[in-house]
CSV table of C-alpha atoms in Angstrom, one decimal:
chain,number,residue,atom,x,y,z
D,314,GLN,CA,247.0,206.5,150.6
D,315,GLN,CA,247.9,205.0,154.1
D,316,GLN,CA,250.3,207.2,154.9
D,317,VAL,CA,250.5,209.3,158.1
D,318,LYS,CA,253.0,211.7,158.3
D,319,GLN,CA,254.5,212.9,161.6
D,320,SER,CA,256.6,215.9,162.8
D,321,PRO,CA,259.2,217.3,164.1
D,322,GLN,CA,261.2,213.9,164.5
D,323,SER,CA,262.6,215.2,167.4
D,324,LEU,CA,261.7,217.7,170.2
D,325,ILE,CA,263.7,219.3,173.2
D,326,VAL,CA,261.3,221.3,175.5
D,327,GLN,CA,262.0,222.9,179.0
D,328,LYS,CA,260.2,221.5,182.1
D,329,GLY,CA,257.0,223.5,182.3
D,330,GLY,CA,256.9,224.1,178.5
D,331,ILE,CA,254.2,222.9,175.8
D,332,SER,CA,255.3,220.2,173.5
D,333,ILE,CA,253.3,220.0,170.4
D,334,ILE,CA,253.7,217.2,167.8
D,335,ASN,CA,251.8,217.1,164.2
D,336,CYS,CA,250.3,214.5,162.2
D,337,ALA,CA,248.9,214.6,158.8
D,338,TYR,CA,247.0,211.7,156.7
D,339,GLU,CA,246.0,211.0,153.5
D,340,ASN,CA,243.2,208.5,153.6
D,341,THR,CA,240.1,210.3,154.3
D,342,ALA,CA,238.3,206.9,155.4
D,343,PHE,CA,240.4,207.1,158.7
D,344,ASP,CA,238.1,207.4,161.6
D,345,TYR,CA,240.1,206.6,164.6
D,346,PHE,CA,243.3,208.5,165.3
D,347,PRO,CA,245.5,207.3,168.7
D,348,TRP,CA,248.5,208.5,170.0
D,349,TYR,CA,250.8,206.1,171.6
D,350,GLN,CA,253.5,206.8,173.9
D,351,GLN,CA,257.0,204.0,174.1
D,352,PHE,CA,259.8,204.1,176.6
D,353,PRO,CA,262.7,202.6,175.7
D,354,GLY,CA,262.7,198.7,176.4
D,355,LYS,CA,258.9,199.2,176.3
D,356,GLY,CA,256.0,198.4,173.8
D,357,PRO,CA,253.7,201.3,172.8
D,358,ALA,CA,251.0,202.4,175.2
D,359,LEU,CA,247.6,204.1,174.0
D,360,LEU,CA,248.1,207.6,175.5
D,361,ILE,CA,245.0,209.3,174.0
D,362,ALA,CA,242.7,208.9,171.0
D,363,ILE,CA,240.2,211.0,169.0
D,364,ARG,CA,237.4,210.5,166.6
D,365,PRO,CA,236.9,213.0,163.8
D,366,ASP,CA,233.5,213.8,165.0
D,367,VAL,CA,235.1,216.3,167.6
D,368,SER,CA,238.0,218.7,167.1
D,369,GLU,CA,239.5,218.4,170.6
D,370,LYS,CA,239.7,215.9,173.5
D,371,LYS,CA,241.7,216.7,176.7
D,372,GLU,CA,242.9,214.1,179.5
D,373,GLY,CA,245.2,215.8,182.0
D,374,ARG,CA,248.2,217.5,180.3
D,375,PHE,CA,247.5,215.6,177.3
D,376,THR,CA,245.0,217.1,174.3
D,377,ILE,CA,244.7,216.2,170.6
D,378,SER,CA,243.9,218.6,168.0
D,379,PHE,CA,241.7,217.4,165.1
D,380,ASN,CA,241.4,219.3,162.0
D,381,LYS,CA,239.3,217.2,159.4
D,382,SER,CA,239.4,219.6,156.5
D,383,ALA,CA,243.0,220.0,156.7
D,384,LYS,CA,243.3,216.4,157.6
D,385,GLN,CA,245.6,217.0,160.3
D,386,PHE,CA,246.1,216.0,164.2
D,387,SER,CA,248.1,217.2,166.9
D,388,LEU,CA,249.0,216.2,170.3
D,389,HIS,CA,249.8,218.9,173.0
D,390,ILE,CA,251.6,218.0,175.9
D,391,MET,CA,250.9,221.0,178.8
D,392,ASP,CA,253.1,221.4,181.6
D,393,SER,CA,256.0,219.2,180.1
D,394,GLN,CA,257.6,217.0,182.6
D,395,PRO,CA,260.8,215.1,182.7
D,396,GLY,CA,259.0,211.6,182.8
D,397,ASP,CA,257.1,212.7,179.4
D,398,SER,CA,260.7,212.0,178.0
D,399,ALA,CA,259.6,209.1,175.4
D,400,THR,CA,259.0,208.5,171.8
D,401,TYR,CA,255.5,209.5,170.4
D,402,PHE,CA,253.7,207.9,167.7
D,403,CYS,CA,250.6,209.3,166.0
D,404,ALA,CA,248.4,206.4,164.0
D,405,ALA,CA,245.3,206.3,162.2
D,406,LEU,CA,242.9,203.1,160.9
D,407,THR,CA,239.6,202.9,160.0
D,408,TYR,CA,236.7,200.9,161.8
D,409,ARG,CA,234.3,201.2,158.8
D,410,ARG,CA,236.2,199.5,156.2
D,411,SER,CA,237.8,195.7,156.0
D,412,GLY,CA,241.0,194.9,155.3
D,413,SER,CA,244.5,196.8,156.1
D,414,ALA,CA,242.7,199.8,156.6
D,415,ARG,CA,241.8,198.5,160.0
D,416,GLN,CA,245.3,198.1,161.0
D,417,LEU,CA,247.2,200.8,162.7
D,418,THR,CA,249.2,203.0,160.1
D,419,PHE,CA,251.9,205.0,162.4
D,420,GLY,CA,253.7,208.1,162.0
D,421,SER,CA,257.3,208.1,162.2
D,422,GLY,CA,257.7,208.8,165.6
D,423,THR,CA,258.9,211.6,167.6
D,424,GLN,CA,261.7,211.3,170.3
D,425,LEU,CA,260.9,213.9,172.8
D,426,THR,CA,263.1,215.1,175.4
D,427,VAL,CA,261.9,217.3,178.6
D,428,LEU,CA,265.0,219.2,180.3
D,429,PRO,CA,264.7,219.3,183.8
Z,1394,LYS,CA,244.4,192.0,183.9
Z,1395,ALA,CA,247.8,190.7,182.9
Z,1396,GLY,CA,249.0,192.8,179.6
Z,1397,VAL,CA,250.0,191.4,176.6
Z,1398,THR,CA,253.1,188.9,176.8
Z,1399,GLN,CA,255.8,188.2,174.4
Z,1400,THR,CA,258.6,186.1,174.9
Z,1401,PRO,CA,261.6,185.7,174.5
Z,1402,ARG,CA,262.3,189.3,175.1
Z,1403,TYR,CA,265.7,188.8,173.3
Z,1404,LEU,CA,266.9,186.4,170.5
Z,1405,ILE,CA,270.2,186.3,168.8
Z,1406,LYS,CA,270.3,184.2,165.7
Z,1407,THR,CA,272.6,183.5,162.5
Z,1408,ARG,CA,271.6,184.6,159.0
Z,1409,GLY,CA,269.6,181.4,157.1
Z,1410,GLN,CA,268.1,180.1,160.1
Z,1411,GLN,CA,264.5,180.3,161.5
Z,1412,VAL,CA,262.8,181.7,165.0
Z,1413,THR,CA,259.7,181.5,166.5
Z,1414,LEU,CA,258.2,184.1,168.7
Z,1415,SER,CA,255.4,183.9,171.1
Z,1416,CYS,CA,252.4,186.3,172.3
Z,1417,SER,CA,249.8,185.8,174.8
Z,1418,PRO,CA,247.4,188.4,174.4
Z,1419,ILE,CA,245.3,189.8,177.5
Z,1420,SER,CA,242.7,187.3,178.8
Z,1421,GLY,CA,239.6,187.7,176.6
Z,1422,HIS,CA,241.3,189.2,173.6
Z,1423,ARG,CA,240.4,187.0,170.7
Z,1424,SER,CA,242.6,189.1,168.1
Z,1425,VAL,CA,246.4,189.2,167.7
Z,1426,SER,CA,248.1,191.6,165.5
Z,1427,TRP,CA,251.9,191.6,165.0
Z,1428,TYR,CA,254.3,194.6,164.2
Z,1429,GLN,CA,257.7,195.0,163.3
Z,1430,GLN,CA,259.5,198.3,164.3
Z,1431,THR,CA,263.0,199.2,163.0
Z,1432,PRO,CA,264.9,202.8,163.3
Z,1433,GLY,CA,264.4,203.0,159.8
Z,1434,GLN,CA,261.0,201.8,158.3
Z,1435,GLY,CA,259.1,202.8,162.0
Z,1436,LEU,CA,256.4,200.5,162.9
Z,1437,GLN,CA,254.8,197.8,160.1
Z,1438,PHE,CA,252.1,195.6,160.3
Z,1439,LEU,CA,252.8,192.3,159.9
Z,1440,PHE,CA,249.7,190.4,160.0
Z,1441,GLU,CA,246.4,190.1,162.3
Z,1442,TYR,CA,244.8,186.6,163.6
Z,1443,PHE,CA,241.2,186.8,165.0
Z,1444,SER,CA,239.5,183.1,166.6
Z,1445,GLU,CA,242.9,181.1,164.6
Z,1446,THR,CA,242.1,182.8,161.2
Z,1447,GLN,CA,244.6,185.2,159.5
Z,1448,ARG,CA,242.4,188.5,159.0
Z,1449,ASN,CA,244.9,190.8,157.5
Z,1450,LYS,CA,248.5,190.7,155.9
Z,1451,GLY,CA,251.3,193.2,155.5
Z,1452,ASN,CA,253.5,193.8,152.9
Z,1453,PHE,CA,256.1,191.3,153.8
Z,1454,PRO,CA,257.4,188.3,152.3
Z,1455,GLY,CA,256.2,184.8,152.6
Z,1456,ARG,CA,259.2,184.2,155.0
Z,1457,PHE,CA,256.9,186.0,157.7
Z,1458,SER,CA,254.2,183.8,158.7
Z,1459,GLY,CA,252.0,183.2,162.0
Z,1460,ARG,CA,249.2,181.2,163.7
Z,1461,GLN,CA,247.0,181.5,166.4
Z,1462,PHE,CA,245.6,178.8,168.7
Z,1463,SER,CA,242.3,178.0,170.1
Z,1464,ASN,CA,243.3,180.0,173.3
Z,1465,SER,CA,244.4,183.1,171.2
Z,1466,ARG,CA,247.8,182.8,171.7
Z,1467,SER,CA,249.9,183.6,168.7
Z,1468,GLU,CA,253.5,182.6,167.3
Z,1469,MET,CA,254.9,184.2,164.5
Z,1470,ASN,CA,257.6,182.2,162.7
Z,1471,VAL,CA,260.3,184.1,160.6
Z,1472,SER,CA,262.1,181.3,158.0
Z,1473,THR,CA,265.9,182.1,156.0
Z,1474,LEU,CA,267.0,184.8,158.5
Z,1475,GLU,CA,268.1,188.1,157.2
Z,1476,LEU,CA,270.3,190.9,158.4
Z,1477,GLY,CA,267.6,193.0,157.6
Z,1478,ASP,CA,265.0,191.2,159.9
Z,1479,SER,CA,267.0,192.5,163.0
Z,1480,ALA,CA,264.1,194.4,164.9
Z,1481,LEU,CA,262.0,194.7,167.6
Z,1482,TYR,CA,258.7,192.6,166.8
Z,1483,LEU,CA,255.6,193.7,168.6
Z,1484,CYS,CA,252.4,191.7,169.5
Z,1485,ALA,CA,249.2,193.5,170.2
Z,1486,SER,CA,246.1,192.4,171.2
Z,1487,ARG,CA,242.5,193.7,171.3
Z,1488,ASP,CA,239.3,192.0,172.3
Z,1489,SER,CA,237.4,193.0,169.1
Z,1490,PHE,CA,237.9,195.2,165.6
Z,1491,ASN,CA,236.8,198.1,167.0
Z,1492,SER,CA,238.7,198.2,170.2
Z,1493,PRO,CA,242.3,199.8,171.0
Z,1494,LEU,CA,245.1,198.0,171.1
Z,1495,HIS,CA,247.5,196.7,173.8
Z,1496,PHE,CA,250.7,196.5,173.2
Z,1497,GLY,CA,253.5,193.9,174.7
Z,1498,ASN,CA,256.8,194.9,175.1
Z,1499,GLY,CA,258.1,193.1,172.2
Z,1500,THR,CA,261.1,190.8,171.5
Z,1501,ARG,CA,264.3,192.2,170.2
Z,1502,LEU,CA,265.5,189.9,167.6
Z,1503,THR,CA,269.3,190.1,166.3
Z,1504,VAL,CA,270.2,188.6,163.5
Z,1505,THR,CA,274.2,187.9,163.0
């Protein structure tokens, strides 16, 4: 019920291309969906987040698409750059309930490599 | 503001020993959470403290414990270390339960 499934496990994209990472969740109580970016030797850093009352959120080259009925959300990185090479994690939590659901449940991560 | 600070960055311990990790949250943040990151299990929630009280606990054995001080700094302790405890331990803070989590760079624990 708490699981968040992420795919693909790894992704190689040419510079300038579009990177797409997908996540699916099961717990319909989730109401906050952030994406984190992690570079080697660093902790995850919040990249962009969305709530289920909107279907899309864009910040610069990063866009989250959200499909509430399918319980899926995805991260699109437009004009991918070598500096975007990192591991990306989707996550979910609920602010509406107490207990463990208020903690971030992470996907398994996607290692993105952008070739120059 | 300074970010979340974790010390030490690296630790090497022997099986059976215990270890204490430290975390200083972002100034003003009263909530501190701990996560374990391993290649096999990914990022897993350990526990969260708010105003010196443990609010939530993940599915880890009792060997993993923590505490939070009045200045919001937190420590995590692992007793009777096992090889499988080798991981990156991440601390994250937020100023309320409805705010985003901000992570530190972690403590890399190696158990030999």
